[in-house]
CSV table of C-alpha atoms in Angstrom, one decimal:
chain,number,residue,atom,x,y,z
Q,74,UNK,CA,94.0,61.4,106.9
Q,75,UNK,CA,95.1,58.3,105.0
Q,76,UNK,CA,91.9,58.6,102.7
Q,77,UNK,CA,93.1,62.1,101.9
Q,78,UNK,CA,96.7,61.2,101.4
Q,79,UNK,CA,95.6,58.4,99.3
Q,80,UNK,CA,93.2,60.8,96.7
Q,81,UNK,CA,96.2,63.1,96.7
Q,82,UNK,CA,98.6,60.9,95.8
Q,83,UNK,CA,96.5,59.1,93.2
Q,84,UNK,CA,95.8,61.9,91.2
Q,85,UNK,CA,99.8,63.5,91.9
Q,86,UNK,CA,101.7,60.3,92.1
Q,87,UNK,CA,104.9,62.0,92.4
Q,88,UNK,CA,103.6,63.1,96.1
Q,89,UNK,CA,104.4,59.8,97.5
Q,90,UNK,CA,108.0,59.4,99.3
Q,91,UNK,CA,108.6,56.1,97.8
Q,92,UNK,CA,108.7,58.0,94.0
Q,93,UNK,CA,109.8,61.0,95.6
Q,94,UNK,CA,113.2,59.5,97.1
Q,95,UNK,CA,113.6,57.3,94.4
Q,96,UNK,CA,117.5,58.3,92.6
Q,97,UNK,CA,115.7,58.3,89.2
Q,98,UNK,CA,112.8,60.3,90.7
Q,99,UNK,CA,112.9,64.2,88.7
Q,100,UNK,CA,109.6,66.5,89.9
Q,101,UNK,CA,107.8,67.7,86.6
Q,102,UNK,CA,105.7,70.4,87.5
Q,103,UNK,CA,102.1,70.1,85.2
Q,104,UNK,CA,98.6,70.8,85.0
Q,105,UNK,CA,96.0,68.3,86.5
Q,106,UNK,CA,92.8,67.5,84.2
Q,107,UNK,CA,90.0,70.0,85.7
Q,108,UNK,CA,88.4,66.9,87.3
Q,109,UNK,CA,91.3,65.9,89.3
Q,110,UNK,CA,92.6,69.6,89.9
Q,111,UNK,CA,88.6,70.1,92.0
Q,112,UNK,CA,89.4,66.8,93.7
Q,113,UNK,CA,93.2,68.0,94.8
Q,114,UNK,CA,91.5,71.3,95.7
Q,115,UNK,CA,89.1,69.7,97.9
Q,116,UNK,CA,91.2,67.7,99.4
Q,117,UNK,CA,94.0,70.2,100.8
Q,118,UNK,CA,91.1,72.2,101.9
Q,119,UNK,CA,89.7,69.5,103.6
Q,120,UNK,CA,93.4,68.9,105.4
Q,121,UNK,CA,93.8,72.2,106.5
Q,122,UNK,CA,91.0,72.0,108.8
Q,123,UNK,CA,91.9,68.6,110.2
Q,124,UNK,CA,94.2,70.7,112.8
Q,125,UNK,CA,91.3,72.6,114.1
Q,126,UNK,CA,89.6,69.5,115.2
Q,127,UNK,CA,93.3,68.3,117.3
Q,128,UNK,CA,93.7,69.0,120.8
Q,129,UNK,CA,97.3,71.1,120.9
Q,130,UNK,CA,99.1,67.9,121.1
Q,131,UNK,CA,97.2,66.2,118.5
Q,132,UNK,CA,97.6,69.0,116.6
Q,133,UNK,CA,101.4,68.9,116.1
Q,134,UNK,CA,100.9,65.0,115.7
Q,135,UNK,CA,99.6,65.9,112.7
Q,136,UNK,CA,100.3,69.0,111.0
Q,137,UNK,CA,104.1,68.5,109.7
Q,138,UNK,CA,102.3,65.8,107.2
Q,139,UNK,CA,99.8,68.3,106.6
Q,140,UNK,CA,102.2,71.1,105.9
Q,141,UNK,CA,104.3,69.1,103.7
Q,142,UNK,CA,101.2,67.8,101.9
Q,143,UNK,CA,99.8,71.4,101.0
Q,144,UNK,CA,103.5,72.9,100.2
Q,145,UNK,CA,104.0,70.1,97.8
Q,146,UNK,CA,100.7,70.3,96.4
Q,147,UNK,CA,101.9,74.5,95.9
Q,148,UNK,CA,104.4,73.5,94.6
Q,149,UNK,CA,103.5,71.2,92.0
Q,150,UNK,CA,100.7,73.0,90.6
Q,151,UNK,CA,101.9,76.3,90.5
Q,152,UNK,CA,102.8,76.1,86.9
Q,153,UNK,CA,102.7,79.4,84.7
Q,154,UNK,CA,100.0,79.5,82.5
Q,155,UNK,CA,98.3,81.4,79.4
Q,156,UNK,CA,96.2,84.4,81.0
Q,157,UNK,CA,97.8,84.1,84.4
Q,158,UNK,CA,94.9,81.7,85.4
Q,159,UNK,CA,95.7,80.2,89.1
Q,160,UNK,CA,94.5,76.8,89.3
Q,161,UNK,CA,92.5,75.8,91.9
Q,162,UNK,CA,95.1,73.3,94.1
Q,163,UNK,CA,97.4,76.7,93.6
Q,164,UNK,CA,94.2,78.7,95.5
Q,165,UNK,CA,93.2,75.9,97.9
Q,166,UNK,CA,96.9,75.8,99.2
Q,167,UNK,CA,97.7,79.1,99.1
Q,168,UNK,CA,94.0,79.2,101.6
Q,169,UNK,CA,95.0,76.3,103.7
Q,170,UNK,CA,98.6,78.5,104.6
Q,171,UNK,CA,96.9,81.3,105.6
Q,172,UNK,CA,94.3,79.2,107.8
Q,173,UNK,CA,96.9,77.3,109.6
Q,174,UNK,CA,99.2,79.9,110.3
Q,175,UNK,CA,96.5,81.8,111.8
Q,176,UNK,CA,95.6,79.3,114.0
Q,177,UNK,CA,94.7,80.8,117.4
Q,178,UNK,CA,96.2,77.2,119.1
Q,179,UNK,CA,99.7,78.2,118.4
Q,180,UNK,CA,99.4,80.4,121.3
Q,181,UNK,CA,99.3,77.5,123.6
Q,182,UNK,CA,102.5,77.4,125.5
Q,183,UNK,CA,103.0,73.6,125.4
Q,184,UNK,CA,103.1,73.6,121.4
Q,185,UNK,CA,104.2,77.1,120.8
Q,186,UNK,CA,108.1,76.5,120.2
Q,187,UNK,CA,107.5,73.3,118.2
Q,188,UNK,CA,104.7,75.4,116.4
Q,189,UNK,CA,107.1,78.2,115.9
Q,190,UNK,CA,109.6,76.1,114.2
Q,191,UNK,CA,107.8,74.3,111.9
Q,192,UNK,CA,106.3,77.7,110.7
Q,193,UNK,CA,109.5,78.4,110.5
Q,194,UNK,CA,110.2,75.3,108.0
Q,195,UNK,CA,107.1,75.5,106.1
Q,196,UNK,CA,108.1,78.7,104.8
Q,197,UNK,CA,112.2,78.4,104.2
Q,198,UNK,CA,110.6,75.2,102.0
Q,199,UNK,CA,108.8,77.6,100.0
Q,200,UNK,CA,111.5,80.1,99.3
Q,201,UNK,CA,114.0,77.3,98.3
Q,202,UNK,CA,111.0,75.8,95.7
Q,203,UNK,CA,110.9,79.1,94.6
Q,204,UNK,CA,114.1,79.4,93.7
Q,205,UNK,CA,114.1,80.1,89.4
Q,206,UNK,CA,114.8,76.6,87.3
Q,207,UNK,CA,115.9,76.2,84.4
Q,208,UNK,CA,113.2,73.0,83.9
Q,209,UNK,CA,110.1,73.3,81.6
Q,210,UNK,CA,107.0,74.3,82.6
Q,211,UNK,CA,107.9,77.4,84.2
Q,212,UNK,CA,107.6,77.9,88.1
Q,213,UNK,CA,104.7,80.5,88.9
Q,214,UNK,CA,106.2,83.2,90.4
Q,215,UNK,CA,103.3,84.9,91.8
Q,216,UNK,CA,101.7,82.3,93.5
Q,217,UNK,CA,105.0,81.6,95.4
Q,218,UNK,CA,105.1,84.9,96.4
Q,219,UNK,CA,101.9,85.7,97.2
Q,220,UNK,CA,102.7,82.4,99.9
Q,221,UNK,CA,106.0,84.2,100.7
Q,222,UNK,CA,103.7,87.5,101.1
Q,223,UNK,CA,101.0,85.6,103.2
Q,224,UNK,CA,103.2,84.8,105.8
Q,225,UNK,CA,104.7,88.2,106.3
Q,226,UNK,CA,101.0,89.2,107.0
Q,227,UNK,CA,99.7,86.8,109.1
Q,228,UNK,CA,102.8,85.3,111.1
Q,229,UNK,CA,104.7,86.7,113.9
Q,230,UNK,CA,107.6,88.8,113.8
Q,231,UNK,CA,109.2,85.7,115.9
Q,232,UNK,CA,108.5,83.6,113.0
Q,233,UNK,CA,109.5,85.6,110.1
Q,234,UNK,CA,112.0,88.3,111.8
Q,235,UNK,CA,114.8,85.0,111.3
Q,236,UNK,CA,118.0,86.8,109.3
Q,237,UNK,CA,118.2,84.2,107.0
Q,238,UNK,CA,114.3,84.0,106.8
Q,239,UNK,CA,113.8,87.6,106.0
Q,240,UNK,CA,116.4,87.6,103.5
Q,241,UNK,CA,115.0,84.8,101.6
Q,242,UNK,CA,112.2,86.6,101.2
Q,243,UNK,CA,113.7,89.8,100.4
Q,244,UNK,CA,115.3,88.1,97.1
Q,245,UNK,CA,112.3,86.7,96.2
Q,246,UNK,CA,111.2,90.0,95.9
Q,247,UNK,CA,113.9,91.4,94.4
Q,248,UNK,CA,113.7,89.0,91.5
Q,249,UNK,CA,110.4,89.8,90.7
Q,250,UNK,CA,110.7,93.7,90.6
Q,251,UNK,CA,113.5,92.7,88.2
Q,252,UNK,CA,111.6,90.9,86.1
Q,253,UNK,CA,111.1,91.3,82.0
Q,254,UNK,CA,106.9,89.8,83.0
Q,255,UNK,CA,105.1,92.9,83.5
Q,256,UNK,CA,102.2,91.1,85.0
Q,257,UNK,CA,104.6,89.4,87.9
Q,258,UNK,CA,105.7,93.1,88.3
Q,259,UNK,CA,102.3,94.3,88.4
Q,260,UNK,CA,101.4,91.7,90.9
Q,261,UNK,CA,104.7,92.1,92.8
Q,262,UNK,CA,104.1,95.3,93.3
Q,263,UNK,CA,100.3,94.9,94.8
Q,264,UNK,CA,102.0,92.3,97.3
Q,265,UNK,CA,104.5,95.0,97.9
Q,266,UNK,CA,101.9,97.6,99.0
Q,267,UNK,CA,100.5,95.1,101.3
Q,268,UNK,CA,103.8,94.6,103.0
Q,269,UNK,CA,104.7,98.1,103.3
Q,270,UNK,CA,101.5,99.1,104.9
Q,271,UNK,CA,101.9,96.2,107.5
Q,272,UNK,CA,101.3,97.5,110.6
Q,273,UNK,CA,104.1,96.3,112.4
Q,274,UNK,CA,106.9,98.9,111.4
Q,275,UNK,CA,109.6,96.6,112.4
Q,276,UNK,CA,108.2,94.1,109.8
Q,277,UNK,CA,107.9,96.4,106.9
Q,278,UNK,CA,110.9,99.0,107.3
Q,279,UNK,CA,113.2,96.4,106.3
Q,280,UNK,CA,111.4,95.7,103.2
Q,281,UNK,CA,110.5,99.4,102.7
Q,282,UNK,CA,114.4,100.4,103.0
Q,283,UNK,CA,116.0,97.5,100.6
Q,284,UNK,CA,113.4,96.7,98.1
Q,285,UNK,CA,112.2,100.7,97.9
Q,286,UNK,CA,115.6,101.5,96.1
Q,287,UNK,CA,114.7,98.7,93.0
Q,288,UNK,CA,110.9,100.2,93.0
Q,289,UNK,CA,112.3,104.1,92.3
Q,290,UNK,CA,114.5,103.1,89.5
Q,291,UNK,CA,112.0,100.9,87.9
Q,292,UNK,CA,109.7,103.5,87.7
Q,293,UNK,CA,112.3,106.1,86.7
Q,294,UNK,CA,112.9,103.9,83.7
Q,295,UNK,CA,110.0,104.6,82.3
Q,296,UNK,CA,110.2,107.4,81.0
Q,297,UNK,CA,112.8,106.3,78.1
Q,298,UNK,CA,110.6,102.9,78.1
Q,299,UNK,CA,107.3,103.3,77.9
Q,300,UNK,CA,104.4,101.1,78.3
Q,301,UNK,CA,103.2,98.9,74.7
Q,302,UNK,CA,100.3,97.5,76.2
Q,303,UNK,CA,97.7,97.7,79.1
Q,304,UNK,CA,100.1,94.7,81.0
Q,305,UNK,CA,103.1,97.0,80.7
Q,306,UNK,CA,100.7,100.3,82.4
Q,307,UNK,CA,99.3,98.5,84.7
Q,308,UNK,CA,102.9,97.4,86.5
Q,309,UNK,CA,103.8,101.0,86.3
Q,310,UNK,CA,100.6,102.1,87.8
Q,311,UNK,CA,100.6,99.5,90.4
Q,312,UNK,CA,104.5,100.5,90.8
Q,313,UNK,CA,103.3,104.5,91.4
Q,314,UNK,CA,100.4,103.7,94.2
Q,315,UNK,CA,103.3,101.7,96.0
Q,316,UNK,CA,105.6,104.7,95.8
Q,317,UNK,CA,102.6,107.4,97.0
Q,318,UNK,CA,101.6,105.3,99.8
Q,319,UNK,CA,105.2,105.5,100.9
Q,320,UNK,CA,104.8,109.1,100.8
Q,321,UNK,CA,101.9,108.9,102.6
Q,322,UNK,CA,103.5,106.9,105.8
Q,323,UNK,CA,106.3,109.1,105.4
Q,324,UNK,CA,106.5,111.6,108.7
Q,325,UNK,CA,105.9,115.1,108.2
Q,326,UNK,CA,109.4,115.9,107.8
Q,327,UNK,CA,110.3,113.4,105.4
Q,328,UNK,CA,107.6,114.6,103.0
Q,329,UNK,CA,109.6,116.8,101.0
Q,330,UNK,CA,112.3,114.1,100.6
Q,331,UNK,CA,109.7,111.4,99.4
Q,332,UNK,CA,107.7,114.1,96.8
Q,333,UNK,CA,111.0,114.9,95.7
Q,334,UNK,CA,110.9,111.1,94.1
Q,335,UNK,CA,107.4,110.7,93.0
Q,336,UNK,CA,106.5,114.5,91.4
Q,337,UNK,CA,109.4,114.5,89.1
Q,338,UNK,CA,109.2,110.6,87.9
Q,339,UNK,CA,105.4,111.4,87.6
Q,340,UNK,CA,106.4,114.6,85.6
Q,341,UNK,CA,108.8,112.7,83.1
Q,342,UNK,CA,105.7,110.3,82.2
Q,343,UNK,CA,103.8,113.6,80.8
Q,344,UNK,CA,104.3,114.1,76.6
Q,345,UNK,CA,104.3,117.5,75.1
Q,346,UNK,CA,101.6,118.6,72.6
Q,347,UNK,CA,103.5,117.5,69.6
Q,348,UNK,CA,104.2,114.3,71.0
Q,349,UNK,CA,101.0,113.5,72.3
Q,350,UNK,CA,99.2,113.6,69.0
Q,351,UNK,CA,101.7,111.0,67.7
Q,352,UNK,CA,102.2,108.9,70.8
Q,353,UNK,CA,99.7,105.5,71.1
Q,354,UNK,CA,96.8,104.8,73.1
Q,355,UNK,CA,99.2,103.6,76.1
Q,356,UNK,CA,101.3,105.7,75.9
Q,357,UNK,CA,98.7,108.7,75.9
Q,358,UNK,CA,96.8,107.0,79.0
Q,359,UNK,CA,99.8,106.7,81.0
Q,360,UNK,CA,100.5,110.6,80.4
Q,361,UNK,CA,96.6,111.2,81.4
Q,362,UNK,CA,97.3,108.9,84.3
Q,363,UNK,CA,100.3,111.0,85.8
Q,364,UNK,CA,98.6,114.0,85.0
Q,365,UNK,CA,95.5,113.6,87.1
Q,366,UNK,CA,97.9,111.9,89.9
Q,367,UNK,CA,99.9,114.9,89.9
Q,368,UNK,CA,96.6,117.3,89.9
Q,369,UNK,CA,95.4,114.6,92.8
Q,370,UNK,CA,98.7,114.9,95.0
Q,371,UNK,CA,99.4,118.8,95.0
Q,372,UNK,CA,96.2,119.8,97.4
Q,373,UNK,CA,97.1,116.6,99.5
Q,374,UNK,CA,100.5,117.9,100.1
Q,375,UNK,CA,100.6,121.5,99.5
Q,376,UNK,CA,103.5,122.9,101.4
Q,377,UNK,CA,105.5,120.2,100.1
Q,378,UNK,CA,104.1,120.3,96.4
Q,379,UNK,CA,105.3,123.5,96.5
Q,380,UNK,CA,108.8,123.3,97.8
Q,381,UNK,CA,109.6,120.3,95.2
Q,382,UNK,CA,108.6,122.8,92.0
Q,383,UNK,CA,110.1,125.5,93.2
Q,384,UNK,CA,113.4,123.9,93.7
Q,385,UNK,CA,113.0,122.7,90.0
Q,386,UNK,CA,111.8,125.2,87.7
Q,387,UNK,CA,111.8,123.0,84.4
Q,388,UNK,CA,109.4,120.8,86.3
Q,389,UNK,CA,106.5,123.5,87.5
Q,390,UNK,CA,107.1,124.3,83.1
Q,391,UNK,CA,106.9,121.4,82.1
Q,392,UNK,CA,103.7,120.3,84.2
Q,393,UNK,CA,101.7,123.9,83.1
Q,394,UNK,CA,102.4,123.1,79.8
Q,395,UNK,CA,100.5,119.8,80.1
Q,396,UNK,CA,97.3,120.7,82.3
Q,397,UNK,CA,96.8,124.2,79.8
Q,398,UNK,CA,97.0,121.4,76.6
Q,399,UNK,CA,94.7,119.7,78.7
Q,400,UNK,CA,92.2,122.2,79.9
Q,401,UNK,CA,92.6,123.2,75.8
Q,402,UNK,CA,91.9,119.8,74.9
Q,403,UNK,CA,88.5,119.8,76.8
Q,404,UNK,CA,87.2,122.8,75.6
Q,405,UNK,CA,87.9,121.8,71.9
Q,406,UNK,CA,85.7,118.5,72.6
Q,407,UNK,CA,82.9,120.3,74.8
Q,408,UNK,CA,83.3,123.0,71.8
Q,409,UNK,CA,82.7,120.0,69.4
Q,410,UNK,CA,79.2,118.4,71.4
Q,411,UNK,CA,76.1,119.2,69.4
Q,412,UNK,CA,74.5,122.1,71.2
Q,413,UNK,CA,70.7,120.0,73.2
Q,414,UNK,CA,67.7,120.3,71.7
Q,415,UNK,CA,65.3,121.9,73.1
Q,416,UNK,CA,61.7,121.5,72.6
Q,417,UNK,CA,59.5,124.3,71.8
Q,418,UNK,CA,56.3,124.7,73.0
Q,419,UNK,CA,53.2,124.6,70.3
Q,420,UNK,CA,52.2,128.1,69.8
Q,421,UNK,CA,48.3,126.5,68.9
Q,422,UNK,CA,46.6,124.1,71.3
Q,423,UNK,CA,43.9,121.9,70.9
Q,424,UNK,CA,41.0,123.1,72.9
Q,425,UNK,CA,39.6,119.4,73.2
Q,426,UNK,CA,41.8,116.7,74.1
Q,427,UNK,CA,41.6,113.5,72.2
Q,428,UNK,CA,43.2,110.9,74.3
């Protein structure tokens, strides 16, 4: 343990509490040298095993220095970066999290209240470092939420069911969906799914009923601002699967109610004829995108389907108009394929082969 604490420290000096409670002491958040970002890597790894080899009491001996080793290490390398890149003490810790709050020993009734509430620490510690800052370089909010979003899946409902806890986490969320990064949208929404398709419904339907709200209008948006780049579709593509998979947990009864918000916002992605020959590339793949969605949902949800066009005839128009350019569209490129060749047959043979 002290060997560990002692490679971590030399290569983040800022981890030791004598520079940490120091008055003139300010936390500046950088990337290691690839040597020494391996070596932290290793070494958090390494230290979220070292519970696994405790007995239960041992165990808790040990792990509130191991928790606030790995949580500082997350939170001192998580550092925004060109091409979303996640550096390797960002993955290790983000590993070591998951490992130790899945640790089958926390069912031991001797430990499990002191567990519980250290659990409960580690991650109210998390959503304060992930509060925004104003300080340079910029705190990775992904990687803070996909720790945020680990715990919702792997800890109990005891652990993260706290008020305060839950909303935490909650405006971590919300901050994200209302971000101007596309690519933290993108990934907010894929941790999003995740949490929604938890199968504790007392876990997600909290989630599902306040952050739901922010993902519908996000996506309605869309239509007036469309996508520029492939960053841009992607968040509203990942943004759609999260709102069909709510249609898809939706009960029977609730189906109309749910279609009734993805068909339409679907619908107002699709550009008519004239537009379409002028519109870009992303613009033109996100209409193709909604259009074989919308020809994708319809047989899955027939009845439904059917109830939301009819109720809305200027939809049911507007969608025939854009599978009959389509259909048209093919058949002028299949029309436009050189017709095979085909081979004839020699009408004189060789009597006497040669080869």
């Amino acid at each position: 343990m002290e060997l560990l604490m002692f490679i971590l420290v030399r290569h983040m000096p800022h981890l030791s509490t004598k520079m940490s409670d120091s008055p003139t002491h300010i936390s500046n958040r950088t990337q290691l040298p690839e040597e020494s970002a391996r070596l932290v890597a290793a070494t958090v790894a390494i230290l979220s095993d070292l519970p696994t080899l405790c007995s239960p009491a041992g165990c808790m001996t040990i792990l509130p220095t191991v928790l606030f080793l790995i949580t500082q290490v997350l939170k001192e390398t998580a550092v925004k970066s060109m091409g979303s890149q996640v550096p390797p003490p960002v993955t290790a810790a983000l590993q070591g999290l998951k490992n130790i709050v899945t640790l089958p020993m926390a069912m031991n009734e001797e430990i499990h209240k002191q567990w519980t509430n250290l659990i409960r620490s580690t991650l109210a510690s998390i959503l304060e470092y992930s509060q925004p800052e104003a300080s340079k370089p910029v705190l990775d909010e992904v990687s803070m939420l996909t720790a945020i979003a680990l715990f919702l899946w792997s800890a109990s409902t005891e652990i993260i069911g706290v008020q305060s806890l839950q909303n935490g986490c909650m405006s971590r969320f919300k901050t994200a969906l209302n971000s101007s990064d596309p690519w933290v949208q993108a990934k907010c929404y894929q941790l999003l799914l995740s949490v929604f398709q938890h199968t504790n419904r007392a876990l997600s339907t909290p989630y599902i009923h306040s952050l739901a709200p922010i993902l519908v209008e996000n996506l309605k948006g869309v239509e007036k601002n469309r996508p520029n780049n492939k960053t841009e579709l992607l968040a509203v593509q990942e943004g759609i699967k999260v709102l069909e998979t709510l249609v898809a947990l939706g009960e029977e009864q609730n189906r109309v109610q749910l279609l009734a918000l993805l068909v339409p916002t679907l619908i107002s992605y699709l550009l008519n004829e004239n537009a379409f020959s002028l519109a870009s590339v992303v613009s033109k793949e996100l209409h193709e995108f909604a259009l074989q969605d919308l020809t994708r949902i319809g047989p899955l949800y027939p009845h439904a389907f059917k109830t939301v066009m009819g109720a809305a005839p200027e939809l049911k128009t507007r969608l025939e108009t854009a599978v009959r350019a389509s259909q048209a569209s093919k058949a002028k490129a299949a029309a436009r394929q050189p017709p095979p060749t085909v081979h004839s047959t020699p009408t004189i043979k060789l009597k006497t082969s040669f080869f």
